PDB file of C-alpha atoms and ligand atoms in Angstrom:
ATOM      1  CA  MET A   1     -40.825 -31.232   2.534  1.00  0.00           C
ATOM      2  CA  TRP A   2     -40.441 -30.623   6.260  1.00  0.00           C
ATOM      3  CA  LYS A   3     -36.898 -31.872   6.065  1.00  0.00           C
ATOM      4  CA  LYS A   4     -36.133 -29.396   3.382  1.00  0.00           C
ATOM      5  CA  ILE A   5     -37.592 -26.504   5.308  1.00  0.00           C
ATOM      6  CA  PHE A   6     -36.222 -27.437   8.690  1.00  0.00           C
ATOM      7  CA  GLY A   7     -32.876 -28.808   7.645  1.00  0.00           C
ATOM      8  CA  LYS A   8     -31.352 -25.361   7.575  1.00  0.00           C
ATOM      9  CA  THR A   9     -33.121 -23.685  10.427  1.00  0.00           C
ATOM     10  CA  GLY A  10     -33.596 -26.117  13.292  1.00  0.00           C
ATOM     11  CA  GLN A  11     -31.218 -27.313  15.961  1.00  0.00           C
ATOM     12  CA  SER A  12     -28.302 -29.149  14.449  1.00  0.00           C
ATOM     13  CA  ASN A  13     -28.076 -32.944  14.370  1.00  0.00           C
ATOM     14  CA  ASN A  14     -31.598 -33.379  15.577  1.00  0.00           C
ATOM     15  CA  ASP A  15     -34.299 -34.484  13.241  1.00  0.00           C
ATOM     16  CA  ASN A  16     -36.837 -35.678  15.795  1.00  0.00           C
ATOM     17  CA  GLY A  17     -38.698 -32.412  15.371  1.00  0.00           C
ATOM     18  CA  THR A  18     -38.914 -32.921  11.640  1.00  0.00           C
ATOM     19  CA  ALA A  19     -40.251 -36.450  12.081  1.00  0.00           C
ATOM     20  CA  LEU A  20     -42.837 -35.216  14.570  1.00  0.00           C
ATOM     21  CA  LEU A  21     -43.876 -32.359  12.346  1.00  0.00           C
ATOM     22  CA  GLU A  22     -44.490 -34.764   9.502  1.00  0.00           C
ATOM     23  CA  GLN A  23     -47.226 -36.340  11.616  1.00  0.00           C
ATOM     24  CA  ILE A  24     -49.143 -33.091  12.065  1.00  0.00           C
ATOM     25  CA  ASP A  25     -52.073 -32.353   9.863  1.00  0.00           C
ATOM     26  CA  ARG A  26     -51.516 -28.812   8.635  1.00  0.00           C
ATOM     27  CA  ASN A  27     -55.206 -28.092   9.032  1.00  0.00           C
ATOM     28  CA  SER A  28     -54.964 -28.701  12.782  1.00  0.00           C
ATOM     29  CA  LEU A  29     -52.254 -26.133  13.396  1.00  0.00           C
ATOM     30  CA  PRO A  30     -53.097 -23.265  15.743  1.00  0.00           C
ATOM     31  CA  ARG A  31     -53.536 -19.830  14.217  1.00  0.00           C
ATOM     32  CA  HIS A  32     -51.954 -18.073  17.166  1.00  0.00           C
ATOM     33  CA  ILE A  33     -49.411 -19.471  19.615  1.00  0.00           C
ATOM     34  CA  ALA A  34     -48.269 -17.574  22.695  1.00  0.00           C
ATOM     35  CA  ILE A  35     -45.052 -18.530  24.427  1.00  0.00           C
ATOM     36  CA  ILE A  36     -43.974 -17.834  28.008  1.00  0.00           C
ATOM     37  CA  MET A  37     -40.227 -18.127  27.565  1.00  0.00           C
ATOM     38  CA  ASP A  38     -39.337 -19.109  31.115  1.00  0.00           C
ATOM     39  CA  GLY A  39     -36.350 -20.724  32.826  1.00  0.00           C
ATOM     40  CA  ASN A  40     -33.357 -18.810  31.474  1.00  0.00           C
ATOM     41  CA  GLY A  41     -31.965 -18.214  34.952  1.00  0.00           C
ATOM     42  CA  ARG A  42     -32.451 -21.808  36.086  1.00  0.00           C
ATOM     43  CA  TRP A  43     -30.838 -23.078  32.891  1.00  0.00           C
ATOM     44  CA  ALA A  44     -27.731 -20.982  33.519  1.00  0.00           C
ATOM     45  CA  ASN A  45     -27.573 -21.702  37.259  1.00  0.00           C
ATOM     46  CA  GLY A  46     -27.856 -25.405  36.513  1.00  0.00           C
ATOM     47  CA  LYS A  47     -24.686 -25.115  34.482  1.00  0.00           C
ATOM     48  CA  GLY A  48     -22.909 -23.082  37.161  1.00  0.00           C
ATOM     49  CA  MET A  49     -23.246 -19.869  35.181  1.00  0.00           C
ATOM     50  CA  VAL A  50     -24.793 -16.483  35.882  1.00  0.00           C
ATOM     51  CA  ARG A  51     -28.400 -15.761  34.894  1.00  0.00           C
ATOM     52  CA  SER A  52     -27.433 -13.408  32.067  1.00  0.00           C
ATOM     53  CA  VAL A  53     -25.835 -16.322  30.190  1.00  0.00           C
ATOM     54  CA  GLY A  54     -29.253 -17.956  30.237  1.00  0.00           C
ATOM     55  CA  HIS A  55     -30.887 -14.858  28.788  1.00  0.00           C
ATOM     56  CA  THR A  56     -28.363 -14.774  25.956  1.00  0.00           C
ATOM     57  CA  ALA A  57     -29.002 -18.445  25.244  1.00  0.00           C
ATOM     58  CA  GLY A  58     -32.722 -17.655  25.385  1.00  0.00           C
ATOM     59  CA  VAL A  59     -32.370 -15.296  22.438  1.00  0.00           C
ATOM     60  CA  LYS A  60     -30.945 -18.156  20.363  1.00  0.00           C
ATOM     61  CA  ALA A  61     -33.917 -20.324  21.317  1.00  0.00           C
ATOM     62  CA  LEU A  62     -36.238 -17.527  20.221  1.00  0.00           C
ATOM     63  CA  LYS A  63     -34.492 -17.298  16.881  1.00  0.00           C
ATOM     64  CA  ARG A  64     -34.809 -21.085  16.369  1.00  0.00           C
ATOM     65  CA  THR A  65     -38.454 -21.092  17.362  1.00  0.00           C
ATOM     66  CA  LEU A  66     -39.366 -18.158  15.136  1.00  0.00           C
ATOM     67  CA  LYS A  67     -37.630 -19.862  12.216  1.00  0.00           C
ATOM     68  CA  ALA A  68     -39.728 -22.964  12.857  1.00  0.00           C
ATOM     69  CA  ALA A  69     -42.900 -20.846  13.005  1.00  0.00           C
ATOM     70  CA  ILE A  70     -41.923 -19.244   9.690  1.00  0.00           C
ATOM     71  CA  ALA A  71     -41.317 -22.645   8.090  1.00  0.00           C
ATOM     72  CA  LEU A  72     -44.719 -23.783   9.316  1.00  0.00           C
ATOM     73  CA  ASP A  73     -46.279 -20.565   8.062  1.00  0.00           C
ATOM     74  CA  LEU A  74     -48.030 -20.006  11.384  1.00  0.00           C
ATOM     75  CA  GLU A  75     -50.261 -16.968  11.353  1.00  0.00           C
ATOM     76  CA  ALA A  76     -49.217 -15.457  14.678  1.00  0.00           C
ATOM     77  CA  MET A  77     -46.687 -16.040  17.418  1.00  0.00           C
ATOM     78  CA  THR A  78     -46.561 -13.887  20.532  1.00  0.00           C
ATOM     79  CA  VAL A  79     -43.747 -14.155  23.055  1.00  0.00           C
ATOM     80  CA  TYR A  80     -43.483 -12.901  26.621  1.00  0.00           C
ATOM     81  CA  ALA A  81     -40.127 -11.171  26.930  1.00  0.00           C
ATOM     82  CA  PHE A  82     -40.521  -8.874  29.960  1.00  0.00           C
ATOM     83  CA  SER A  83     -43.483  -8.484  32.292  1.00  0.00           C
ATOM     84  CA  THR A  84     -44.668  -5.411  34.184  1.00  0.00           C
ATOM     85  CA  GLU A  85     -43.550  -7.345  37.286  1.00  0.00           C
ATOM     86  CA  ASN A  86     -40.040  -8.074  36.002  1.00  0.00           C
ATOM     87  CA  TRP A  87     -38.918  -4.571  37.114  1.00  0.00           C
ATOM     88  CA  LYS A  88     -38.722  -6.133  40.591  1.00  0.00           C
ATOM     89  CA  ARG A  89     -35.502  -7.872  39.529  1.00  0.00           C
ATOM     90  CA  PRO A  90     -32.069  -6.418  40.337  1.00  0.00           C
ATOM     91  CA  PRO A  91     -31.250  -3.399  38.127  1.00  0.00           C
ATOM     92  CA  THR A  92     -28.232  -5.192  36.668  1.00  0.00           C
ATOM     93  CA  GLU A  93     -30.487  -7.970  35.321  1.00  0.00           C
ATOM     94  CA  VAL A  94     -33.079  -5.501  34.044  1.00  0.00           C
ATOM     95  CA  ASP A  95     -30.378  -3.468  32.279  1.00  0.00           C
ATOM     96  CA  PHE A  96     -28.926  -6.613  30.763  1.00  0.00           C
ATOM     97  CA  LEU A  97     -32.314  -7.647  29.407  1.00  0.00           C
ATOM     98  CA  MET A  98     -32.999  -4.199  27.917  1.00  0.00           C
ATOM     99  CA  LYS A  99     -29.613  -4.267  26.188  1.00  0.00           C
ATOM    100  CA  LEU A 100     -30.375  -7.768  24.929  1.00  0.00           C
ATOM    101  CA  PHE A 101     -33.683  -6.612  23.377  1.00  0.00           C
ATOM    102  CA  SER A 102     -31.863  -3.758  21.686  1.00  0.00           C
ATOM    103  CA  ASP A 103     -29.073  -6.038  20.379  1.00  0.00           C
ATOM    104  CA  TYR A 104     -31.660  -8.544  19.220  1.00  0.00           C
ATOM    105  CA  LEU A 105     -33.421  -5.943  17.097  1.00  0.00           C
ATOM    106  CA  GLU A 106     -30.170  -4.620  15.734  1.00  0.00           C
ATOM    107  CA  LYS A 107     -28.891  -8.053  14.727  1.00  0.00           C
ATOM    108  CA  GLU A 108     -32.057  -9.850  13.698  1.00  0.00           C
ATOM    109  CA  LEU A 109     -34.319  -7.232  12.140  1.00  0.00           C
ATOM    110  CA  ALA A 110     -32.954  -7.494   8.601  1.00  0.00           C
ATOM    111  CA  GLU A 111     -33.346 -11.280   8.553  1.00  0.00           C
ATOM    112  CA  MET A 112     -36.843 -11.115  10.028  1.00  0.00           C
ATOM    113  CA  ASP A 113     -37.751  -8.616   7.337  1.00  0.00           C
ATOM    114  CA  GLU A 114     -36.311 -10.930   4.670  1.00  0.00           C
ATOM    115  CA  ASP A 115     -38.367 -13.737   6.172  1.00  0.00           C
ATOM    116  CA  ASN A 116     -41.498 -11.609   5.621  1.00  0.00           C
ATOM    117  CA  VAL A 117     -42.153 -11.405   9.393  1.00  0.00           C
ATOM    118  CA  CYS A 118     -44.374  -8.579  10.608  1.00  0.00           C
ATOM    119  CA  ILE A 119     -43.060  -7.579  14.033  1.00  0.00           C
ATOM    120  CA  LYS A 120     -45.011  -5.694  16.691  1.00  0.00           C
ATOM    121  CA  PHE A 121     -44.509  -4.904  20.358  1.00  0.00           C
ATOM    122  CA  ILE A 122     -47.181  -4.863  23.035  1.00  0.00           C
ATOM    123  CA  GLY A 123     -47.109  -3.498  26.568  1.00  0.00           C
ATOM    124  CA  ARG A 124     -46.056  -0.161  28.004  1.00  0.00           C
ATOM    125  CA  VAL A 125     -43.453   0.463  25.321  1.00  0.00           C
ATOM    126  CA  ASN A 126     -43.545   4.199  26.114  1.00  0.00           C
ATOM    127  CA  GLU A 127     -41.806   3.509  29.446  1.00  0.00           C
ATOM    128  CA  LEU A 128     -38.741   1.955  27.819  1.00  0.00           C
ATOM    129  CA  SER A 129     -35.591   3.947  27.061  1.00  0.00           C
ATOM    130  CA  PRO A 130     -35.928   6.427  24.167  1.00  0.00           C
ATOM    131  CA  GLY A 131     -33.307   4.492  22.199  1.00  0.00           C
ATOM    132  CA  LEU A 132     -35.136   1.182  22.509  1.00  0.00           C
ATOM    133  CA  GLN A 133     -38.457   2.869  21.731  1.00  0.00           C
ATOM    134  CA  LYS A 134     -36.996   4.203  18.509  1.00  0.00           C
ATOM    135  CA  GLN A 135     -35.665   0.763  17.526  1.00  0.00           C
ATOM    136  CA  ILE A 136     -39.100  -0.703  18.231  1.00  0.00           C
ATOM    137  CA  ARG A 137     -40.879   1.918  16.125  1.00  0.00           C
ATOM    138  CA  ASP A 138     -38.378   1.430  13.291  1.00  0.00           C
ATOM    139  CA  ALA A 139     -38.783  -2.355  13.400  1.00  0.00           C
ATOM    140  CA  GLU A 140     -42.571  -2.067  13.358  1.00  0.00           C
ATOM    141  CA  GLN A 141     -42.533   0.395  10.481  1.00  0.00           C
ATOM    142  CA  ARG A 142     -40.006  -1.534   8.426  1.00  0.00           C
ATOM    143  CA  THR A 143     -41.980  -4.780   8.648  1.00  0.00           C
ATOM    144  CA  ALA A 144     -45.510  -3.345   8.709  1.00  0.00           C
ATOM    145  CA  ASP A 145     -46.399  -4.505   5.196  1.00  0.00           C
ATOM    146  CA  ASN A 146     -44.923  -7.975   5.565  1.00  0.00           C
ATOM    147  CA  THR A 147     -47.480 -10.712   5.120  1.00  0.00           C
ATOM    148  CA  GLY A 148     -45.774 -13.653   6.849  1.00  0.00           C
ATOM    149  CA  VAL A 149     -45.810 -14.617  10.527  1.00  0.00           C
ATOM    150  CA  ARG A 150     -47.184 -11.907  12.793  1.00  0.00           C
ATOM    151  CA  PHE A 151     -44.552 -11.882  15.484  1.00  0.00           C
ATOM    152  CA  THR A 152     -45.529  -9.987  18.623  1.00  0.00           C
ATOM    153  CA  VAL A 153     -43.128  -9.317  21.474  1.00  0.00           C
ATOM    154  CA  ALA A 154     -44.574  -8.472  24.886  1.00  0.00           C
ATOM    155  CA  VAL A 155     -42.159  -6.129  26.656  1.00  0.00           C
ATOM    156  CA  ASN A 156     -43.136  -4.294  29.841  1.00  0.00           C
ATOM    157  CA  TYR A 157     -46.407  -6.112  29.318  1.00  0.00           C
ATOM    158  CA  GLY A 158     -48.977  -7.206  31.887  1.00  0.00           C
ATOM    159  CA  GLY A 159     -52.423  -8.550  31.061  1.00  0.00           C
ATOM    160  CA  GLN A 160     -54.016  -6.667  33.944  1.00  0.00           C
ATOM    161  CA  ASP A 161     -52.264  -3.449  32.949  1.00  0.00           C
ATOM    162  CA  GLU A 162     -53.453  -3.922  29.355  1.00  0.00           C
ATOM    163  CA  MET A 163     -57.023  -4.365  30.595  1.00  0.00           C
ATOM    164  CA  VAL A 164     -56.793  -1.237  32.778  1.00  0.00           C
ATOM    165  CA  ARG A 165     -55.563   0.797  29.813  1.00  0.00           C
ATOM    166  CA  ALA A 166     -58.396  -0.570  27.647  1.00  0.00           C
ATOM    167  CA  VAL A 167     -60.979   0.371  30.298  1.00  0.00           C
ATOM    168  CA  GLN A 168     -59.454   3.833  30.643  1.00  0.00           C
ATOM    169  CA  SER A 169     -59.770   4.319  26.897  1.00  0.00           C
ATOM    170  CA  LEU A 170     -63.456   3.326  27.019  1.00  0.00           C
ATOM    171  CA  ALA A 171     -64.058   5.558  30.043  1.00  0.00           C
ATOM    172  CA  ARG A 172     -62.574   8.521  28.170  1.00  0.00           C
ATOM    173  CA  ASP A 173     -65.088   7.987  25.352  1.00  0.00           C
ATOM    174  CA  VAL A 174     -67.958   7.746  27.828  1.00  0.00           C
ATOM    175  CA  LYS A 175     -66.832  10.968  29.502  1.00  0.00           C
ATOM    176  CA  ALA A 176     -66.565  12.701  26.134  1.00  0.00           C
ATOM    177  CA  GLY A 177     -70.141  11.642  25.370  1.00  0.00           C
ATOM    178  CA  SER A 178     -69.231   9.526  22.337  1.00  0.00           C
ATOM    179  CA  LEU A 179     -69.977   6.168  23.987  1.00  0.00           C
ATOM    180  CA  GLU A 180     -72.904   4.882  26.038  1.00  0.00           C
ATOM    181  CA  PRO A 181     -71.934   2.405  28.792  1.00  0.00           C
ATOM    182  CA  GLU A 182     -74.631   0.031  27.478  1.00  0.00           C
ATOM    183  CA  ASN A 183     -72.798  -0.133  24.165  1.00  0.00           C
ATOM    184  CA  ILE A 184     -69.666  -1.553  25.725  1.00  0.00           C
ATOM    185  CA  ASP A 185     -69.433  -5.216  24.805  1.00  0.00           C
ATOM    186  CA  SER A 186     -66.603  -7.725  24.628  1.00  0.00           C
ATOM    187  CA  LYS A 187     -65.900  -6.888  21.008  1.00  0.00           C
ATOM    188  CA  LEU A 188     -65.452  -3.202  21.777  1.00  0.00           C
ATOM    189  CA  LEU A 189     -63.278  -3.915  24.794  1.00  0.00           C
ATOM    190  CA  GLU A 190     -61.193  -6.270  22.669  1.00  0.00           C
ATOM    191  CA  SER A 191     -60.685  -3.516  20.123  1.00  0.00           C
ATOM    192  CA  ARG A 192     -58.935  -1.445  22.798  1.00  0.00           C
ATOM    193  CA  LEU A 193     -56.473  -4.160  23.774  1.00  0.00           C
ATOM    194  CA  ASP A 194     -52.870  -4.105  22.526  1.00  0.00           C
ATOM    195  CA  THR A 195     -53.649  -7.259  20.541  1.00  0.00           C
ATOM    196  CA  SER A 196     -56.739  -5.863  18.792  1.00  0.00           C
ATOM    197  CA  ASP A 197     -55.502  -6.939  15.367  1.00  0.00           C
ATOM    198  CA  LEU A 198     -54.618 -10.510  16.363  1.00  0.00           C
ATOM    199  CA  PRO A 199     -56.789 -13.634  16.500  1.00  0.00           C
ATOM    200  CA  PRO A 200     -57.415 -15.161  19.945  1.00  0.00           C
ATOM    201  CA  VAL A 201     -54.639 -17.334  21.335  1.00  0.00           C
ATOM    202  CA  ASP A 202     -55.101 -21.008  20.442  1.00  0.00           C
ATOM    203  CA  LEU A 203     -52.128 -22.434  22.282  1.00  0.00           C
ATOM    204  CA  VAL A 204     -50.064 -21.222  25.232  1.00  0.00           C
ATOM    205  CA  ILE A 205     -46.653 -22.829  25.674  1.00  0.00           C
ATOM    206  CA  ARG A 206     -44.767 -22.357  28.941  1.00  0.00           C
ATOM    207  CA  THR A 207     -41.307 -23.762  29.476  1.00  0.00           C
ATOM    208  CA  SER A 208     -39.405 -24.741  32.623  1.00  0.00           C
ATOM    209  CA  GLY A 209     -42.088 -26.503  34.609  1.00  0.00           C
ATOM    210  CA  ASP A 210     -44.127 -23.708  36.172  1.00  0.00           C
ATOM    211  CA  MET A 211     -47.792 -23.856  35.320  1.00  0.00           C
ATOM    212  CA  ARG A 212     -49.167 -20.362  35.475  1.00  0.00           C
ATOM    213  CA  LEU A 213     -49.920 -17.414  33.200  1.00  0.00           C
ATOM    214  CA  SER A 214     -47.916 -14.834  35.169  1.00  0.00           C
ATOM    215  CA  ASN A 215     -50.160 -12.038  33.869  1.00  0.00           C
ATOM    216  CA  PHE A 216     -49.740 -12.938  30.178  1.00  0.00           C
ATOM    217  CA  LEU A 217     -52.638 -12.356  27.743  1.00  0.00           C
ATOM    218  CA  ILE A 218     -55.299 -13.019  30.356  1.00  0.00           C
ATOM    219  CA  TRP A 219     -58.190 -11.967  28.103  1.00  0.00           C
ATOM    220  CA  GLN A 220     -56.893 -13.495  24.866  1.00  0.00           C
ATOM    221  CA  THR A 221     -56.361 -16.941  26.373  1.00  0.00           C
ATOM    222  CA  ALA A 222     -59.986 -17.422  27.493  1.00  0.00           C
ATOM    223  CA  TYR A 223     -60.332 -20.571  25.362  1.00  0.00           C
ATOM    224  CA  ALA A 224     -56.662 -21.310  24.701  1.00  0.00           C
ATOM    225  CA  GLU A 225     -55.158 -24.758  25.114  1.00  0.00           C
ATOM    226  CA  PHE A 226     -52.145 -24.985  27.432  1.00  0.00           C
ATOM    227  CA  TRP A 227     -48.954 -26.965  26.976  1.00  0.00           C
ATOM    228  CA  PHE A 228     -46.264 -27.102  29.635  1.00  0.00           C
ATOM    229  CA  THR A 229     -42.793 -28.592  29.479  1.00  0.00           C
ATOM    230  CA  ASP A 230     -39.983 -29.006  31.994  1.00  0.00           C
ATOM    231  CA  THR A 231     -37.496 -27.987  29.310  1.00  0.00           C
ATOM    232  CA  ASN A 232     -35.949 -24.619  30.103  1.00  0.00           C
ATOM    233  CA  TRP A 233     -36.376 -21.976  27.436  1.00  0.00           C
ATOM    234  CA  PRO A 234     -32.725 -21.980  26.226  1.00  0.00           C
ATOM    235  CA  ASP A 235     -33.140 -25.682  25.318  1.00  0.00           C
ATOM    236  CA  PHE A 236     -36.383 -25.100  23.415  1.00  0.00           C
ATOM    237  CA  GLY A 237     -36.486 -25.449  19.649  1.00  0.00           C
ATOM    238  CA  LYS A 238     -38.067 -27.174  16.704  1.00  0.00           C
ATOM    239  CA  GLU A 239     -38.508 -30.512  18.447  1.00  0.00           C
ATOM    240  CA  GLN A 240     -40.332 -29.102  21.470  1.00  0.00           C
ATOM    241  CA  LEU A 241     -42.473 -26.873  19.266  1.00  0.00           C
ATOM    242  CA  ALA A 242     -43.365 -29.906  17.184  1.00  0.00           C
ATOM    243  CA  GLU A 243     -44.335 -31.836  20.330  1.00  0.00           C
ATOM    244  CA  ALA A 244     -46.568 -29.001  21.478  1.00  0.00           C
ATOM    245  CA  LEU A 245     -48.221 -28.655  18.072  1.00  0.00           C
ATOM    246  CA  LEU A 246     -48.772 -32.377  17.748  1.00  0.00           C
ATOM    247  CA  ASP A 247     -50.397 -32.462  21.163  1.00  0.00           C
ATOM    248  CA  PHE A 248     -52.522 -29.444  20.248  1.00  0.00           C
ATOM    249  CA  SER A 249     -53.673 -31.124  17.044  1.00  0.00           C
ATOM    250  CA  LYS A 250     -55.260 -33.889  19.138  1.00  0.00           C
ATOM    251  CA  ARG A 251     -57.137 -31.645  21.565  1.00  0.00           C
ATOM    252  CA  ASP A 252     -60.909 -31.583  21.551  1.00  0.00           C
ATOM    253  CA  ARG A 253     -61.876 -27.908  21.675  1.00  0.00           C
ATOM    254  CA  ARG A 254     -65.515 -27.315  22.490  1.00  0.00           C
ATOM    255  CA  PHE A 255     -65.708 -23.601  23.345  1.00  0.00           C
ATOM    256  CA  GLY A 256     -68.538 -24.328  25.737  1.00  0.00           C
ATOM    257  CA  GLY A 257     -70.555 -26.216  23.141  1.00  0.00           C
ATOM    258  CA  LEU A 258     -70.701 -29.894  22.256  1.00  0.00           C
ATOM    259  CA  ASN A 259     -68.521 -31.751  19.851  1.00  0.00           C
ATOM    260  CA  GLU A 260     -70.824 -32.844  17.048  1.00  0.00           C
ATOM    261  CA  LYS A 261     -68.992 -36.110  16.514  1.00  0.00           C
ATOM    262  CA  LYS A 262     -69.729 -37.372  20.032  1.00  0.00           C
TER     263      LYS A 262
HETATM  264  C1  IPE B   1     -37.424 -15.947  31.546  1.00  0.00           C
HETATM  265  O1  IPE B   1     -36.474 -16.569  32.328  1.00  0.00           O
HETATM  266  C2  IPE B   1     -36.965 -14.611  31.019  1.00  0.00           C
HETATM  267  C3  IPE B   1     -37.571 -13.449  31.670  1.00  0.00           C
HETATM  268  C4  IPE B   1     -38.503 -13.472  32.568  1.00  0.00           C
HETATM  269  C5  IPE B   1     -37.100 -12.167  31.254  1.00  0.00           C
HETATM  270  P1  IPE B   1     -36.286 -16.210  33.851  1.00  0.00           P
HETATM  271  O2  IPE B   1     -35.328 -15.062  33.954  1.00  0.00           O
HETATM  272  O3  IPE B   1     -37.595 -15.961  34.507  1.00  0.00           O
HETATM  273  O4  IPE B   1     -35.598 -17.515  34.421  1.00  0.00           O
HETATM  274  P2  IPE B   1     -36.006 -18.289  35.729  1.00  0.00           P
HETATM  275  O5  IPE B   1     -37.475 -18.540  35.668  1.00  0.00           O
HETATM  276  O6  IPE B   1     -35.623 -17.414  36.884  1.00  0.00           O
HETATM  277  O7  IPE B   1     -35.217 -19.546  35.682  1.00  0.00           O
HETATM  278  C1  IPE B   2     -42.935 -14.675  33.126  1.00  0.00           C
HETATM  279  O1  IPE B   2     -41.888 -15.278  33.756  1.00  0.00           O
HETATM  280  C2  IPE B   2     -42.458 -13.487  32.342  1.00  0.00           C
HETATM  281  C3  IPE B   2     -41.638 -13.786  31.177  1.00  0.00           C
HETATM  282  C4  IPE B   2     -41.347 -14.974  30.726  1.00  0.00           C
HETATM  283  C5  IPE B   2     -41.133 -12.652  30.487  1.00  0.00           C
HETATM  284  P1  IPE B   2     -41.492 -14.924  35.264  1.00  0.00           P
HETATM  285  O2  IPE B   2     -40.282 -15.712  35.563  1.00  0.00           O
HETATM  286  O3  IPE B   2     -41.408 -13.463  35.454  1.00  0.00           O
HETATM  287  O4  IPE B   2     -42.760 -15.460  36.053  1.00  0.00           O
HETATM  288  P2  IPE B   2     -42.931 -15.904  37.572  1.00  0.00           P
HETATM  289  O5  IPE B   2     -42.347 -14.823  38.418  1.00  0.00           O
HETATM  290  O6  IPE B   2     -42.197 -17.183  37.736  1.00  0.00           O
HETATM  291  O7  IPE B   2     -44.402 -16.093  37.741  1.00  0.00           O
HETATM  292 MG1   MG B   3     -38.951 -17.144  35.391  1.00  0.00          MG
END
């Protein structure tokens, strides 16, 4: 079964991922995985190439990984594509990345739609170029009724910025007299986050060896499991995803309580 699904979509000549996936109990899959796609620059530099080559290769890794998520019928996958801090990079790199996002949507949207993927963007999308904003809106509208993987792309996203915007929205209601401060609870705050319609993150995957959140989904990961790999993002694919999911399936999640079996 896995072979059939993954044969077409995974990395070529590599069936380790399929074998690993066969070991995973489908009932222990995460509902929501969040991926920090890191290490594009290091991957390219390691091969004596410029950073942009790594970003281009990173898009291929994203395509592979999304295909694997579709085959697994995961409920939600959120990826970190550009942080609110990434504007600190040289303008040439920022421009390259923005063009890459635009090309990605242009080339991949039809297939994602065919694959029943529902795509959404989170972050300060309104600060992106008008052209990219339009592509984003079109992609969201076109796939809004799709019932497959909920694929969320964080662009110009920062967890702290998201929280500030949520608090501002609550403060506006308090000022308008429609909300009492005492009635603010975590559920209400959550409803003002960009991810209000998504389940909490079960598993965070970060590639390329760094072990930090870098301002990604700081609220939503409160009880997430973390999985780190030294593999750079452009080398990520079905096999690494399978490893992460297999590891996740063995974790003992207690959410502050006690595991009844012990
Ligand atoms: C991740 O790769 C992609 C983005 C942050 C846009 P990097 O560009 O951060 O690559 P490294 O971490 O410098 O190797
Ligand atoms: C996090 O990676 C952001 C994305 C993957 C888009 P960074 O490369 O920006 O993170 P730091 O600077 O190493 O923390
Ligand atoms: Mg990085």
